Short mmCIF file of C-alpha atoms and ligand atoms in Angstrom, two decimals:
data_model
loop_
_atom_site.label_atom_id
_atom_site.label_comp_id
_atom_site.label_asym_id
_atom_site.label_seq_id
_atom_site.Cartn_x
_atom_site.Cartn_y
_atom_site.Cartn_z
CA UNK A 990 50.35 20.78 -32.09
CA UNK A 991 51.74 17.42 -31.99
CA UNK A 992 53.49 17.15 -35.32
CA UNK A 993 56.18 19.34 -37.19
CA UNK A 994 54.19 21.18 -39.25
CA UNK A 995 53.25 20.70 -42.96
CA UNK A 996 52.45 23.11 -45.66
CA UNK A 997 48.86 21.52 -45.91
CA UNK A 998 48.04 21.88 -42.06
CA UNK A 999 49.70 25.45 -42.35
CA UNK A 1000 47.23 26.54 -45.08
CA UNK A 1001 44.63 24.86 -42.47
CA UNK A 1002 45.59 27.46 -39.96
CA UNK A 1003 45.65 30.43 -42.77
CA UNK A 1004 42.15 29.76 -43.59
CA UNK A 1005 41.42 30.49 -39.67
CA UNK A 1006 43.22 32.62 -39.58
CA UNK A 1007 42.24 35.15 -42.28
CA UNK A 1008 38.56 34.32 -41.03
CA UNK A 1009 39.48 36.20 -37.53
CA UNK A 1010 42.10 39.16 -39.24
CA UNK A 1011 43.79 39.45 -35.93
CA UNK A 1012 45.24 42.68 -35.24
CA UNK A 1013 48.54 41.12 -33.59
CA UNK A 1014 49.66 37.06 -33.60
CA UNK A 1015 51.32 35.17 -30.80
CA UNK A 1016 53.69 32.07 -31.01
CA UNK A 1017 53.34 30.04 -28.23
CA UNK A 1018 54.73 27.00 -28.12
CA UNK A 1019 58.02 24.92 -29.19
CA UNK A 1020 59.08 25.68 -32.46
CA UNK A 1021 56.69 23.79 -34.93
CA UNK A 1022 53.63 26.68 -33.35
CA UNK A 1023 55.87 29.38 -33.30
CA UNK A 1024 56.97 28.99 -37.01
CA UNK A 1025 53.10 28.33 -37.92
CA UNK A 1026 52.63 32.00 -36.44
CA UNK A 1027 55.53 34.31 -37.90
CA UNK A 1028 54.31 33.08 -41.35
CA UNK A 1029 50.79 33.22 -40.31
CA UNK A 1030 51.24 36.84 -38.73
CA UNK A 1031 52.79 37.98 -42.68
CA UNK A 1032 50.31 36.43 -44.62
CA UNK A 1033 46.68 36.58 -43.30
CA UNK A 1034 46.07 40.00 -44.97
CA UNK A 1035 48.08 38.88 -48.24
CA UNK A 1036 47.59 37.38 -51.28
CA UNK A 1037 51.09 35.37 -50.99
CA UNK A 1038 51.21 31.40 -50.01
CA UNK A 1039 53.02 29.53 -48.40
CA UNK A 1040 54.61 27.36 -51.37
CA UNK A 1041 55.65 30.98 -52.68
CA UNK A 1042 57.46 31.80 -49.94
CA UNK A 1043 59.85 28.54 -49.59
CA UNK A 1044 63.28 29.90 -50.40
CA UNK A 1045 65.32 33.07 -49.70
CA UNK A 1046 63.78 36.82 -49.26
CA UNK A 1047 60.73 36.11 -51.19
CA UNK A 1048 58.40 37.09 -48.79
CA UNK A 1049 56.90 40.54 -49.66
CA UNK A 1050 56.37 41.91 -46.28
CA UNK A 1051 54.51 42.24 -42.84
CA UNK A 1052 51.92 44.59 -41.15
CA UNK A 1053 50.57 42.47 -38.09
CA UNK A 1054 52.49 42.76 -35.24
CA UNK A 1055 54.55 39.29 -33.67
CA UNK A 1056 55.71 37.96 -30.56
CA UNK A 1057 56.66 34.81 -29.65
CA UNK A 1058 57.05 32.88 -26.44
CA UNK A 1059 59.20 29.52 -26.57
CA UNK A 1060 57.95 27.15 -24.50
CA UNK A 1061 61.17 24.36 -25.59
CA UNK A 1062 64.30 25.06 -25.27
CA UNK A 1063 65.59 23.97 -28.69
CA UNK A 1064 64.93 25.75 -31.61
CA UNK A 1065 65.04 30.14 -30.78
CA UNK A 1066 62.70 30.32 -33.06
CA UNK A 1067 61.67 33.19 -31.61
CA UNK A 1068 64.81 35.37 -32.39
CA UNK A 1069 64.99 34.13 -35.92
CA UNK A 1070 64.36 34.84 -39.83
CA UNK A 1071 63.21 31.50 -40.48
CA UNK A 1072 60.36 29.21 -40.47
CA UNK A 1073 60.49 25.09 -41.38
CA UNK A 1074 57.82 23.76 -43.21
CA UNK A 1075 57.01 19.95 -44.23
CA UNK A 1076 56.96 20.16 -48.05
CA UNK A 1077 55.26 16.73 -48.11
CA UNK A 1078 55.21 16.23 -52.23
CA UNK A 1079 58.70 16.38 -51.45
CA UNK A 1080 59.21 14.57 -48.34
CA UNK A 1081 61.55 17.57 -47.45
CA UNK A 1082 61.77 20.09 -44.69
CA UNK A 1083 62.09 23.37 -45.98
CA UNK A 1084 62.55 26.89 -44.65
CA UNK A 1085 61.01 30.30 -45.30
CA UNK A 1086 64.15 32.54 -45.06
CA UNK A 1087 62.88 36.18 -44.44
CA UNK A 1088 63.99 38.86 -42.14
CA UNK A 1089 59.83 40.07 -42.48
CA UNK A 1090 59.05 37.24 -39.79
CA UNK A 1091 61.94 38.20 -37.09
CA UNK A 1092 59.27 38.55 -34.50
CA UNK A 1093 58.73 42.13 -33.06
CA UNK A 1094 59.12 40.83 -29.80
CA UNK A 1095 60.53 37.51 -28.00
CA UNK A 1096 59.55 36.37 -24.01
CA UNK A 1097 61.71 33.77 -23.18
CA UNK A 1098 60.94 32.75 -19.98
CA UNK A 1099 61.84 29.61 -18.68
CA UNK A 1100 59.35 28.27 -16.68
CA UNK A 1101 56.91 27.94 -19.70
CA UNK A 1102 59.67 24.81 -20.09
CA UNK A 1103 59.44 23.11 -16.99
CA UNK A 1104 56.90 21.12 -18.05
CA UNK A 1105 58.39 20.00 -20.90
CA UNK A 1106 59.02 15.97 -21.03
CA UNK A 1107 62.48 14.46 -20.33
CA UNK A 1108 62.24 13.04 -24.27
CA UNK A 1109 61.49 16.25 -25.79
CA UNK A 1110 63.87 18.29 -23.58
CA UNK A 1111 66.92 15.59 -24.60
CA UNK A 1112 65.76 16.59 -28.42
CA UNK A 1113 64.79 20.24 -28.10
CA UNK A 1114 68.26 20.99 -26.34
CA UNK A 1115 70.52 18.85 -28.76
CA UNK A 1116 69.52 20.95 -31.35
CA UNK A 1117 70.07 24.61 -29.53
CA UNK A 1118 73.28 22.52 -29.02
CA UNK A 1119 73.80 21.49 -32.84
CA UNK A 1120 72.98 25.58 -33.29
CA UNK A 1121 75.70 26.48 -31.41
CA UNK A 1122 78.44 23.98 -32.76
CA UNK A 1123 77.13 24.45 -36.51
CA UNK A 1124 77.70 28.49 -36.23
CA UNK A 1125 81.10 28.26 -34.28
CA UNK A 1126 82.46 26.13 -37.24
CA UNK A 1127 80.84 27.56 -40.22
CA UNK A 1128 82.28 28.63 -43.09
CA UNK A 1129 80.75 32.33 -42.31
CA UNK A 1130 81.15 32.34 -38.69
CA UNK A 1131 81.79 35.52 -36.74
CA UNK A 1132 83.70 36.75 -33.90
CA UNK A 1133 80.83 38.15 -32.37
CA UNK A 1134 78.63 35.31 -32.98
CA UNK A 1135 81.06 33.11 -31.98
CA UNK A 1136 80.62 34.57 -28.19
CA UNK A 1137 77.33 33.31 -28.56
CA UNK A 1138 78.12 30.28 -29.65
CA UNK A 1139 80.40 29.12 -27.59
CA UNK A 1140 78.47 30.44 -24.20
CA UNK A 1141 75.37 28.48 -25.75
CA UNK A 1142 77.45 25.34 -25.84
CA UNK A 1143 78.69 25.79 -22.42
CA UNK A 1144 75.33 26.38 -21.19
CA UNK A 1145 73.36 23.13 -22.56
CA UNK A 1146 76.51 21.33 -22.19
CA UNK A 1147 76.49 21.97 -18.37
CA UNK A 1148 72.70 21.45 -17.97
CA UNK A 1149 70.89 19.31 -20.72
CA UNK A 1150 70.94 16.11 -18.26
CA UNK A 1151 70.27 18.14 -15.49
CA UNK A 1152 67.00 19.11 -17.34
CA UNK A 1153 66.41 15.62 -18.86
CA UNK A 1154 66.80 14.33 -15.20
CA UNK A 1155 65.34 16.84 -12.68
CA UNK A 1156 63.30 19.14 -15.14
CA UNK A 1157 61.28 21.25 -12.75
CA UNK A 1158 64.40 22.79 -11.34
CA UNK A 1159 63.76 25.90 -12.69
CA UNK A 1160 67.81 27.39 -12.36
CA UNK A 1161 68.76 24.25 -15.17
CA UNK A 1162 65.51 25.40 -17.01
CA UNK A 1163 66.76 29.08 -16.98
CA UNK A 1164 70.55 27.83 -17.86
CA UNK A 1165 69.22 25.68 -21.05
CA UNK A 1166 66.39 28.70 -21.86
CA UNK A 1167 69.42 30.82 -22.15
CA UNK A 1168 71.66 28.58 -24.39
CA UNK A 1169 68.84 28.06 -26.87
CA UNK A 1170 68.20 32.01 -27.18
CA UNK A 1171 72.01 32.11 -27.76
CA UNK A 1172 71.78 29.31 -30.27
CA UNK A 1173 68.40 30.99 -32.11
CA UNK A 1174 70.62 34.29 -32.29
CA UNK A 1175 73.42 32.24 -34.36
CA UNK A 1176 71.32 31.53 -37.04
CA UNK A 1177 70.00 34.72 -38.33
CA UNK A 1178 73.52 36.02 -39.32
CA UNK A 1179 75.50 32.65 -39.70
CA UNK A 1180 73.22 30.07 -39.55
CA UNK A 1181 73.83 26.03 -39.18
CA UNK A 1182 75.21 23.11 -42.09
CA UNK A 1183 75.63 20.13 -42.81
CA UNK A 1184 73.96 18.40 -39.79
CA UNK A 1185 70.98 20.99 -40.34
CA UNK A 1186 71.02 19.73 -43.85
CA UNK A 1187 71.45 15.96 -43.62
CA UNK A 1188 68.81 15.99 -40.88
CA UNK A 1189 66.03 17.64 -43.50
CA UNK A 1190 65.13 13.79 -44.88
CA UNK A 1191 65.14 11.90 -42.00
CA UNK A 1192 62.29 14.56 -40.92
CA UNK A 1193 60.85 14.75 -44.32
CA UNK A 1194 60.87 11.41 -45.25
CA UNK A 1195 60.74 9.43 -41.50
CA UNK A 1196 59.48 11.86 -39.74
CA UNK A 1197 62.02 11.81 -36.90
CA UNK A 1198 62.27 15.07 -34.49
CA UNK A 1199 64.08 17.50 -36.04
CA UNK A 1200 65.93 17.43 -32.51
CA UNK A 1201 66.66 13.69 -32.70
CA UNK A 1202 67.70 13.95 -36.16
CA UNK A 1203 70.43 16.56 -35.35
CA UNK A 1204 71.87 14.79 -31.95
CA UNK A 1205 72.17 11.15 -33.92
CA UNK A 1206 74.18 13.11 -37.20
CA UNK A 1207 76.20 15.84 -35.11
CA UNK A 1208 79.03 13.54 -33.99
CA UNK A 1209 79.19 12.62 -37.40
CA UNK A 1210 79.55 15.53 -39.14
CA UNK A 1211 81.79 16.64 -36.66
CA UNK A 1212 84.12 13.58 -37.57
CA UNK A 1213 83.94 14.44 -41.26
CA UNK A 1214 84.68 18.60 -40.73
CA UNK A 1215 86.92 17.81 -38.05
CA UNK A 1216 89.93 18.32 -40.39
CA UNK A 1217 88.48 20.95 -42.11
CA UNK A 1218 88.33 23.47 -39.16
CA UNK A 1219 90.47 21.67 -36.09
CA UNK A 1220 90.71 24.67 -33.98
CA UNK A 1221 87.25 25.06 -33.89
CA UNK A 1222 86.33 21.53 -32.73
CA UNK A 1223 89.04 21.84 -29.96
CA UNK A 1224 87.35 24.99 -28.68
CA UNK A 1225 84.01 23.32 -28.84
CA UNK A 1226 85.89 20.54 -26.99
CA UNK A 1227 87.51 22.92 -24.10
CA UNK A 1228 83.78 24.77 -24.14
CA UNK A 1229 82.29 21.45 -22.89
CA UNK A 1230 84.55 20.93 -20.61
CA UNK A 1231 86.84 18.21 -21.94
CA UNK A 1232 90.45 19.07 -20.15
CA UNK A 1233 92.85 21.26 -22.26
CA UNK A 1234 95.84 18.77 -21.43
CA UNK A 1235 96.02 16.63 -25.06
CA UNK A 1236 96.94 17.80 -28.29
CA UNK A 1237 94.78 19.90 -30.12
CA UNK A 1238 93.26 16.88 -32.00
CA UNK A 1239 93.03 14.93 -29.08
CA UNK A 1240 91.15 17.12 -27.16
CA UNK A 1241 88.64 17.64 -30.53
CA UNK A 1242 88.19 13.56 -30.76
CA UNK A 1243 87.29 13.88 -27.05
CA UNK A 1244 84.97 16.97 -27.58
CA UNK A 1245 82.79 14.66 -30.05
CA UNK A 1246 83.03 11.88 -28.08
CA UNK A 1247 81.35 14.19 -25.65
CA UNK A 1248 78.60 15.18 -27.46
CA UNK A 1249 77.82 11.13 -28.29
CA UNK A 1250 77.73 10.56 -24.86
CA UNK A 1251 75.68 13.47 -23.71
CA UNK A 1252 72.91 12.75 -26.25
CA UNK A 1253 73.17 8.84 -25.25
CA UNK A 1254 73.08 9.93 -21.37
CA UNK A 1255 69.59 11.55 -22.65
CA UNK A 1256 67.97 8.70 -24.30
CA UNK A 1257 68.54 9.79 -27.49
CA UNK A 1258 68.79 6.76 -29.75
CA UNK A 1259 72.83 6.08 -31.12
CA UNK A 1260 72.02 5.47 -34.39
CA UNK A 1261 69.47 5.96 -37.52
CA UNK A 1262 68.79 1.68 -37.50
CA UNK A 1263 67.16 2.29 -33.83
CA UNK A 1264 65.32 5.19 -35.42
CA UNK A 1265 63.67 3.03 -37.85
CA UNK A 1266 65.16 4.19 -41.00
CA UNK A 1267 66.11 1.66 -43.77
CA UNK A 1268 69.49 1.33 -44.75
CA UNK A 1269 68.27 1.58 -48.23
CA UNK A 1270 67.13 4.82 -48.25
CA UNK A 1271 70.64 6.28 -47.59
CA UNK A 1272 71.09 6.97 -50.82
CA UNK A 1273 67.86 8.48 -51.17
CA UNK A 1274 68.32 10.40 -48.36
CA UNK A 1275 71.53 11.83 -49.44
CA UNK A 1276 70.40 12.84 -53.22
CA UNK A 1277 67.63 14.66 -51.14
CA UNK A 1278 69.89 16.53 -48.45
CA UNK A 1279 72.18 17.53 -52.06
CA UNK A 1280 69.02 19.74 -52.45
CA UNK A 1281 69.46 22.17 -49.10
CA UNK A 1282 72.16 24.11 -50.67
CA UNK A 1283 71.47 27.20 -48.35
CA UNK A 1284 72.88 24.80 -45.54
CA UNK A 1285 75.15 22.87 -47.69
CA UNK A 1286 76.72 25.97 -48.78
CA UNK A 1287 77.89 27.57 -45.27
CA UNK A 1288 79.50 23.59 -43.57
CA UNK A 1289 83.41 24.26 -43.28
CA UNK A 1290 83.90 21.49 -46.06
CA UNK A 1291 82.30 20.81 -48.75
CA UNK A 1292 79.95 17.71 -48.85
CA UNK A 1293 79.43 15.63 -52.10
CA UNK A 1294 76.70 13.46 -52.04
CA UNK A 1295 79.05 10.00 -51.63
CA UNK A 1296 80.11 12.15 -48.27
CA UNK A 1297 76.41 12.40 -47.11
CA UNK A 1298 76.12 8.58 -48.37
CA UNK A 1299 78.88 8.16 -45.66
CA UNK A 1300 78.36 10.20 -43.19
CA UNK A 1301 74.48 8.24 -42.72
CA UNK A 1302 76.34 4.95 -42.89
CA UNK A 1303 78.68 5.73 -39.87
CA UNK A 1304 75.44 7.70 -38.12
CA UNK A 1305 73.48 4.24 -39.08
N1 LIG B 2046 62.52 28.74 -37.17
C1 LIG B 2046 63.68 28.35 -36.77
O1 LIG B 2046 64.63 29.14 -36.69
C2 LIG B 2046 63.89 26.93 -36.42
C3 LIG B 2046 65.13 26.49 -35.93
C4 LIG B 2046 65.26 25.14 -35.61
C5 LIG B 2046 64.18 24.28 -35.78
N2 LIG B 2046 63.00 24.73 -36.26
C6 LIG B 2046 61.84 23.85 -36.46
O2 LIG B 2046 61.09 23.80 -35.24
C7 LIG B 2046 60.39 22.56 -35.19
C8 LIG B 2046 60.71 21.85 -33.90
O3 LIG B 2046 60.38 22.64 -32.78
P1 LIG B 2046 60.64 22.05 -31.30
O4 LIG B 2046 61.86 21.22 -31.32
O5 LIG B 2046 60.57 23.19 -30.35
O6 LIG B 2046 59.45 21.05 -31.07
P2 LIG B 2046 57.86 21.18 -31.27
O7 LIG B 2046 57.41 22.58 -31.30
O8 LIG B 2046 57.51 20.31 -32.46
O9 LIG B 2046 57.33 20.51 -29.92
C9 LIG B 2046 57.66 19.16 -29.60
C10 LIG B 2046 56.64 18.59 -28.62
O10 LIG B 2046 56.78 19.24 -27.35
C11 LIG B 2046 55.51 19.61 -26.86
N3 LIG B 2046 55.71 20.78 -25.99
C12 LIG B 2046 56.17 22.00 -26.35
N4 LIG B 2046 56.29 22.80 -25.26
C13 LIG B 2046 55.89 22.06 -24.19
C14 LIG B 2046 55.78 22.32 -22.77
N5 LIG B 2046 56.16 23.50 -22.25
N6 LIG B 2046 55.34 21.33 -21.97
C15 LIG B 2046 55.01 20.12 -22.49
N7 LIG B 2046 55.09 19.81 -23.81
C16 LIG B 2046 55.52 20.77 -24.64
C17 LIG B 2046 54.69 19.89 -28.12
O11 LIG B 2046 53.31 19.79 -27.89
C18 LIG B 2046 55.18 18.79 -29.05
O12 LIG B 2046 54.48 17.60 -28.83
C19 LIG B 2046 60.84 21.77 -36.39
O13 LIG B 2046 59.89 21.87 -37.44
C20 LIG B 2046 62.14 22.42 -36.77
O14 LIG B 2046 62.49 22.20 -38.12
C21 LIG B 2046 62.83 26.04 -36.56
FE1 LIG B 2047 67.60 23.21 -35.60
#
């Protein structure tokens, strides 16, 4: 599958699908396949579609048994109640939000990554990364989440150039395998924000890699929360490694300067302009990311839409 997937090619792979009536499905792949086949796996004997399922708990159910294999390490898909569609009337990524397509069973092994290309790896891992970081801070986070969260950021923090750089090494592979499976179990019970949410258009509408999107906005969000949640940031900041020998703000700024230069060190593009995007759809973009209220809802502080108007212009 080379493109995130849309709710038209999904209903391509239904069809198929309800033509064979497997007895089990299988997600193999990065996340675009694997969220294809958790829906796939709770539909093919239904009479639900997917349009009808684009929000929270609507799904009905499940029968067919799922596992899932990443073969990124990026979005722990595989651990999660969620699945991203393209809603292309919309120009909007949206998610199926069920606890029905948690698959049964998850093999995360990392040398199904190692062949993985230093591009996708820089974009897969920013956004296990951007997991981690969005749960630590959010507005529902959890001590015990948190553990995960902040051992997922250490993880990729340690080893996403490593793996951009020298990807067969199959220790870095297993390091960045792990931090992703960490990130994927943040988001069942806390989930990510405003990064998450203000990266929905620039996939929807641009069709940038939902990785890509993440690692050029999460400095920037991180600027605009920083004074919502400072502690946080600073842990995030000490987590990556940035010496605990500044004030507490200090070593924050230097935490998201961090994460700038990490995804820059990876050849992931500074800024939206080098992505192609027009400045004038900013304001488009941020009447359209006003619409992913489950996201919006859980950032540390609250984002009006002349904050998202901002927030692109300094990620621009
Ligand atoms: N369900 C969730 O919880 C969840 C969480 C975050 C993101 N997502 C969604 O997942 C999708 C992105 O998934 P992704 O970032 O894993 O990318 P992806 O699945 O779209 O794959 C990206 C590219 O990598 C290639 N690829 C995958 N594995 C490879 C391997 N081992 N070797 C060589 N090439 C390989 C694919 O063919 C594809 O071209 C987006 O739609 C995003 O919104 C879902
Ligand atoms: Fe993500």
């Amino acid at each position: 599958m080379n493109t995130e997937p849309s709710v038209a090619l999904f209903d391509r792979v239904l069809d198929a699908a309800r033509e064979v009536r497997p007895d089990a499905v299988v997600g193999f792949g990065g996340g675009s396949p694997m969220d294809v086949a958790k829906v796939v796996a709770a539909l093919h004997n239904g009479t639900q579609t997917l349009p009808d399922l684009l929000g929270i708990d609507l799904l009905e159910g499940r029968t067919t048994y799922l596992a899932c294999l990443p073969t990124t390490a990026g979005t722990g898909s595989e651990v999660t109640p969620y699945a991203i569609f393209h809603d292309e009337a919309e120009q909007l990524k949206k998610g199926v939000v069920s606890s029905h397509i948690i698959p049964d069973a998850a093999y995360v092994d990392p040398d199904l990554t190692r062949t993985v290309p230093p591009g996708v790896t820089a974009a897969t891992g920013m956004d296990a990364l951007t997991h981690c970081v969005e749960a630590y801070v959010n507005r529902y986070a959890h001590p015990m989440v948190d553990m995960y969260a902040l051992q997922g950021i250490r993880l990729i923090s340690a080893n996403l150039l490593k793996a951009v750089q020298a990807g067969d090494d199959l220790e870095t592979r297993t390091a960045m395998s792990l931090g992703s499976l960490y990130g994927g179990m943040c988001l069942g019970p806390v989930n990510t924000g405003a990064v998450h949410a203000l990266a929905y258009p620039l996939g929807g509408e641009f069709h940038v890699a939902h990785g890509v999107s993440n690692a050029v906005l999460l400095p920037h969000v991180a600027t605009f929360n920083l004074p919502a949640t400072p502690q946080r940031y600073t842990d995030i900041a000490v987590a990556m490694g940035v010496e605990p020998n500044a004030t507490p703000n200090e070593i924050a700024e230097l935490g998201i300067e961090r994460i700038k230069s990490l995804s820059r060190q990876c050849g992931i593009p500074a800024g939206m302009e080098e992505l192609d995007v027009p400045a004038e759809a900013i304001p488009r973009m941020a009447e359209s990311a006003m619409k992913v209220t489950r996201l919006l809802r859980l950032n540390p502080r609250e984002v009006t839409v002349s904050d998202a108007e901002a927030i692109y212009r300094s990620a621009y």
